[in-house]
Every structure is written in structure tokens, then in C-alpha cells.
Amino acid sequence: MAWIFDGLIFIVGYTVARLALPRLSFGKIYVELLTSPRKKFNALGYRYDDSGRVEISETIAGFIGFLLFLAAFFVVCLLIRSAA
């Protein structure tokens, strides 16, 4: 049962990161594809590609995306609460 919860957190976080990070960084940061062959990343989970952009590994992107999702969720909850 715990693997379902972990998988859900990863899928939500990865999806949010794939959508939000390129837009927030004006295209300078992107997330590796799930189907891409394994590449070497540094200890923090990112690397620079040939064009100088930052590529983030899927695992770290899932974590960052989930944090972004939680922040957006709490902001929406506070806005709803203040409007009521």
C-alpha cells in the first residue's frame, strides 16, 4: 500500500516539475524524460547539457515538483479561507 502512495507522490511531483520548472526559469532548467537513457548527474541531481541549460534528474524533479505542489495547495487554501 505504501508503494502506491510513493508512486502517486512521484507522479504528481514529476508532472508539476516538468510543467513548472521550464516556465519559472524561462527555459534554462528542464527535467529529464522518464524514457531517456540513464545519464550521469552530479551528487545534487543535475547536470549541464551541451547548450548550457540545466537538466534535473527525474528523482530530484519529483521532489522539487511535489514541494511546489504543496506550496500552491496551501496558498489556494489560504486564499479560499480568507475569501470566506
Short mmCIF file of N, CA and C in Angstrom, two decimals:
data_model
loop_
_atom_site.label_atom_id
_atom_site.label_comp_id
_atom_site.label_asym_id
_atom_site.label_seq_id
_atom_site.Cartn_x
_atom_site.Cartn_y
_atom_site.Cartn_z
N MET A 1 0.82 -1.19 0.00
CA MET A 1 0.00 0.00 0.00
C MET A 1 0.86 1.26 0.00
N ALA A 2 2.01 1.21 0.66
CA ALA A 2 2.87 2.39 0.73
C ALA A 2 3.47 2.72 -0.62
N TRP A 3 3.70 1.71 -1.47
CA TRP A 3 4.28 1.98 -2.79
C TRP A 3 3.32 2.74 -3.67
N ILE A 4 2.00 2.57 -3.45
CA ILE A 4 1.02 3.35 -4.22
C ILE A 4 1.12 4.82 -3.84
N PHE A 5 1.24 5.10 -2.55
CA PHE A 5 1.37 6.47 -2.07
C PHE A 5 2.67 7.09 -2.58
N ASP A 6 3.77 6.34 -2.52
CA ASP A 6 5.05 6.84 -3.02
C ASP A 6 5.00 7.11 -4.52
N GLY A 7 4.38 6.22 -5.25
CA GLY A 7 4.24 6.40 -6.69
C GLY A 7 3.38 7.60 -7.04
N LEU A 8 2.33 7.83 -6.28
CA LEU A 8 1.46 8.97 -6.51
C LEU A 8 2.21 10.28 -6.24
N ILE A 9 2.99 10.31 -5.17
CA ILE A 9 3.79 11.50 -4.87
C ILE A 9 4.78 11.76 -5.99
N PHE A 10 5.43 10.71 -6.49
CA PHE A 10 6.40 10.89 -7.56
C PHE A 10 5.75 11.38 -8.85
N ILE A 11 4.63 10.78 -9.24
CA ILE A 11 3.97 11.17 -10.49
C ILE A 11 3.47 12.61 -10.41
N VAL A 12 2.87 13.00 -9.29
CA VAL A 12 2.40 14.38 -9.14
C VAL A 12 3.59 15.34 -9.15
N GLY A 13 4.62 15.04 -8.39
CA GLY A 13 5.79 15.91 -8.33
C GLY A 13 6.51 16.01 -9.65
N TYR A 14 6.69 14.89 -10.33
CA TYR A 14 7.38 14.88 -11.62
C TYR A 14 6.59 15.70 -12.65
N THR A 15 5.28 15.53 -12.68
CA THR A 15 4.46 16.26 -13.63
C THR A 15 4.48 17.75 -13.37
N VAL A 16 4.37 18.14 -12.11
CA VAL A 16 4.44 19.56 -11.77
C VAL A 16 5.80 20.13 -12.14
N ALA A 17 6.86 19.40 -11.86
CA ALA A 17 8.20 19.88 -12.20
C ALA A 17 8.39 20.01 -13.71
N ARG A 18 7.89 19.04 -14.48
CA ARG A 18 8.02 19.12 -15.94
C ARG A 18 7.28 20.32 -16.50
N LEU A 19 6.18 20.69 -15.88
CA LEU A 19 5.41 21.84 -16.35
C LEU A 19 5.93 23.17 -15.80
N ALA A 20 6.30 23.21 -14.54
CA ALA A 20 6.60 24.48 -13.88
C ALA A 20 8.05 24.94 -14.03
N LEU A 21 9.01 24.04 -13.91
CA LEU A 21 10.41 24.48 -13.90
C LEU A 21 10.86 25.19 -15.18
N PRO A 22 10.52 24.69 -16.36
CA PRO A 22 10.93 25.46 -17.56
C PRO A 22 10.27 26.84 -17.63
N ARG A 23 9.05 26.95 -17.16
CA ARG A 23 8.37 28.24 -17.20
C ARG A 23 8.91 29.21 -16.15
N LEU A 24 9.18 28.71 -14.96
CA LEU A 24 9.71 29.57 -13.90
C LEU A 24 11.14 30.02 -14.17
N SER A 25 11.90 29.23 -14.91
CA SER A 25 13.30 29.56 -15.19
C SER A 25 13.51 30.13 -16.59
N PHE A 26 12.41 30.41 -17.31
CA PHE A 26 12.47 30.94 -18.68
C PHE A 26 13.27 30.01 -19.60
N GLY A 27 13.09 28.70 -19.43
CA GLY A 27 13.70 27.72 -20.31
C GLY A 27 15.13 27.32 -19.97
N LYS A 28 15.68 27.82 -18.88
CA LYS A 28 17.06 27.49 -18.52
C LYS A 28 17.18 26.17 -17.76
N ILE A 29 16.08 25.69 -17.19
CA ILE A 29 16.06 24.43 -16.44
C ILE A 29 14.99 23.54 -17.04
N TYR A 30 15.32 22.26 -17.22
CA TYR A 30 14.32 21.29 -17.66
C TYR A 30 14.57 19.96 -16.97
N VAL A 31 13.58 19.08 -17.06
CA VAL A 31 13.62 17.80 -16.37
C VAL A 31 13.85 16.70 -17.39
N GLU A 32 14.66 15.71 -17.03
CA GLU A 32 14.92 14.60 -17.94
C GLU A 32 13.65 13.80 -18.16
N LEU A 33 13.52 13.21 -19.33
CA LEU A 33 12.37 12.38 -19.65
C LEU A 33 12.46 11.05 -18.92
N LEU A 34 11.31 10.47 -18.63
CA LEU A 34 11.30 9.16 -17.97
C LEU A 34 11.84 8.08 -18.89
N THR A 35 11.69 8.25 -20.19
CA THR A 35 12.11 7.23 -21.14
C THR A 35 13.52 7.43 -21.67
N SER A 36 14.22 8.46 -21.19
CA SER A 36 15.57 8.72 -21.70
C SER A 36 16.56 7.71 -21.11
N PRO A 37 17.63 7.42 -21.85
CA PRO A 37 18.65 6.52 -21.29
C PRO A 37 19.33 7.17 -20.09
N ARG A 38 19.80 6.36 -19.19
CA ARG A 38 20.42 6.85 -17.96
C ARG A 38 21.68 7.66 -18.26
N LYS A 39 21.75 8.83 -17.66
CA LYS A 39 22.91 9.70 -17.81
C LYS A 39 23.50 9.94 -16.43
N LYS A 40 24.70 10.44 -16.40
CA LYS A 40 25.34 10.73 -15.12
C LYS A 40 24.99 12.14 -14.68
N PHE A 41 24.53 12.25 -13.43
CA PHE A 41 24.23 13.53 -12.82
C PHE A 41 25.17 13.69 -11.63
N ASN A 42 25.36 14.92 -11.17
CA ASN A 42 26.22 15.12 -10.01
C ASN A 42 25.47 14.71 -8.74
N ALA A 43 26.08 14.90 -7.60
CA ALA A 43 25.51 14.45 -6.33
C ALA A 43 24.21 15.18 -5.99
N LEU A 44 24.02 16.37 -6.51
CA LEU A 44 22.79 17.13 -6.24
C LEU A 44 21.68 16.83 -7.23
N GLY A 45 21.95 16.01 -8.25
CA GLY A 45 20.92 15.57 -9.17
C GLY A 45 20.71 16.44 -10.39
N TYR A 46 21.70 17.20 -10.80
CA TYR A 46 21.58 17.99 -12.02
C TYR A 46 22.87 17.93 -12.81
N ARG A 47 22.79 18.37 -14.06
CA ARG A 47 23.97 18.47 -14.91
C ARG A 47 23.69 19.52 -15.97
N TYR A 48 24.73 19.99 -16.62
CA TYR A 48 24.60 20.94 -17.71
C TYR A 48 24.63 20.19 -19.03
N ASP A 49 23.73 20.54 -19.96
CA ASP A 49 23.77 19.90 -21.27
C ASP A 49 24.69 20.69 -22.20
N ASP A 50 24.72 20.31 -23.46
CA ASP A 50 25.64 20.93 -24.42
C ASP A 50 25.32 22.40 -24.69
N SER A 51 24.06 22.78 -24.52
CA SER A 51 23.68 24.17 -24.78
C SER A 51 23.79 25.05 -23.54
N GLY A 52 24.20 24.49 -22.41
CA GLY A 52 24.38 25.27 -21.19
C GLY A 52 23.16 25.30 -20.29
N ARG A 53 22.10 24.62 -20.69
CA ARG A 53 20.91 24.56 -19.83
C ARG A 53 21.11 23.51 -18.74
N VAL A 54 20.37 23.64 -17.66
CA VAL A 54 20.45 22.71 -16.54
C VAL A 54 19.39 21.63 -16.71
N GLU A 55 19.82 20.38 -16.65
CA GLU A 55 18.91 19.24 -16.70
C GLU A 55 18.86 18.60 -15.32
N ILE A 56 17.66 18.41 -14.80
CA ILE A 56 17.48 17.85 -13.47
C ILE A 56 17.04 16.40 -13.60
N SER A 57 17.57 15.53 -12.74
CA SER A 57 17.19 14.12 -12.79
C SER A 57 15.73 13.95 -12.38
N GLU A 58 15.14 12.86 -12.81
CA GLU A 58 13.72 12.64 -12.57
C GLU A 58 13.39 12.51 -11.08
N THR A 59 14.28 11.93 -10.30
CA THR A 59 14.03 11.75 -8.87
C THR A 59 14.01 13.09 -8.14
N ILE A 60 15.01 13.91 -8.39
CA ILE A 60 15.07 15.23 -7.75
C ILE A 60 13.92 16.10 -8.25
N ALA A 61 13.57 15.98 -9.52
CA ALA A 61 12.46 16.75 -10.07
C ALA A 61 11.14 16.37 -9.40
N GLY A 62 10.96 15.09 -9.10
CA GLY A 62 9.75 14.66 -8.39
C GLY A 62 9.65 15.30 -7.02
N PHE A 63 10.78 15.39 -6.33
CA PHE A 63 10.80 16.01 -5.00
C PHE A 63 10.52 17.51 -5.11
N ILE A 64 11.20 18.20 -6.03
CA ILE A 64 11.00 19.65 -6.19
C ILE A 64 9.57 19.94 -6.63
N GLY A 65 9.06 19.16 -7.56
CA GLY A 65 7.70 19.36 -8.03
C GLY A 65 6.67 19.13 -6.95
N PHE A 66 6.90 18.15 -6.09
CA PHE A 66 5.96 17.92 -5.00
C PHE A 66 5.99 19.06 -4.00
N LEU A 67 7.16 19.63 -3.74
CA LEU A 67 7.22 20.81 -2.87
C LEU A 67 6.49 22.00 -3.48
N LEU A 68 6.63 22.19 -4.79
CA LEU A 68 5.89 23.25 -5.47
C LEU A 68 4.38 23.00 -5.39
N PHE A 69 3.98 21.75 -5.55
CA PHE A 69 2.56 21.40 -5.46
C PHE A 69 2.02 21.71 -4.06
N LEU A 70 2.77 21.33 -3.03
CA LEU A 70 2.32 21.62 -1.66
C LEU A 70 2.22 23.11 -1.40
N ALA A 71 3.18 23.88 -1.87
CA ALA A 71 3.15 25.33 -1.68
C ALA A 71 1.93 25.93 -2.38
N ALA A 72 1.67 25.51 -3.61
CA ALA A 72 0.50 26.02 -4.33
C ALA A 72 -0.80 25.60 -3.65
N PHE A 73 -0.84 24.39 -3.14
CA PHE A 73 -2.04 23.90 -2.44
C PHE A 73 -2.33 24.74 -1.20
N PHE A 74 -1.29 25.04 -0.41
CA PHE A 74 -1.50 25.83 0.80
C PHE A 74 -1.87 27.28 0.48
N VAL A 75 -1.32 27.82 -0.58
CA VAL A 75 -1.69 29.18 -0.99
C VAL A 75 -3.15 29.23 -1.41
N VAL A 76 -3.60 28.25 -2.17
CA VAL A 76 -5.01 28.21 -2.58
C VAL A 76 -5.91 28.04 -1.36
N CYS A 77 -5.51 27.19 -0.43
CA CYS A 77 -6.32 27.02 0.80
C CYS A 77 -6.41 28.31 1.59
N LEU A 78 -5.30 29.04 1.70
CA LEU A 78 -5.35 30.32 2.42
C LEU A 78 -6.20 31.34 1.70
N LEU A 79 -6.15 31.37 0.39
CA LEU A 79 -6.99 32.30 -0.37
C LEU A 79 -8.47 31.97 -0.21
N ILE A 80 -8.80 30.70 -0.22
CA ILE A 80 -10.20 30.30 -0.03
C ILE A 80 -10.67 30.66 1.38
N ARG A 81 -9.80 30.44 2.35
CA ARG A 81 -10.18 30.73 3.73
C ARG A 81 -10.36 32.23 3.96
N SER A 82 -9.50 33.04 3.33
CA SER A 82 -9.61 34.48 3.53
C SER A 82 -10.80 35.08 2.79
N ALA A 83 -11.27 34.41 1.73
CA ALA A 83 -12.41 34.91 0.97
C ALA A 83 -13.74 34.56 1.66
N ALA A 84 -13.74 33.58 2.50
CA ALA A 84 -14.98 33.14 3.14
C ALA A 84 -15.35 33.96 4.34
#
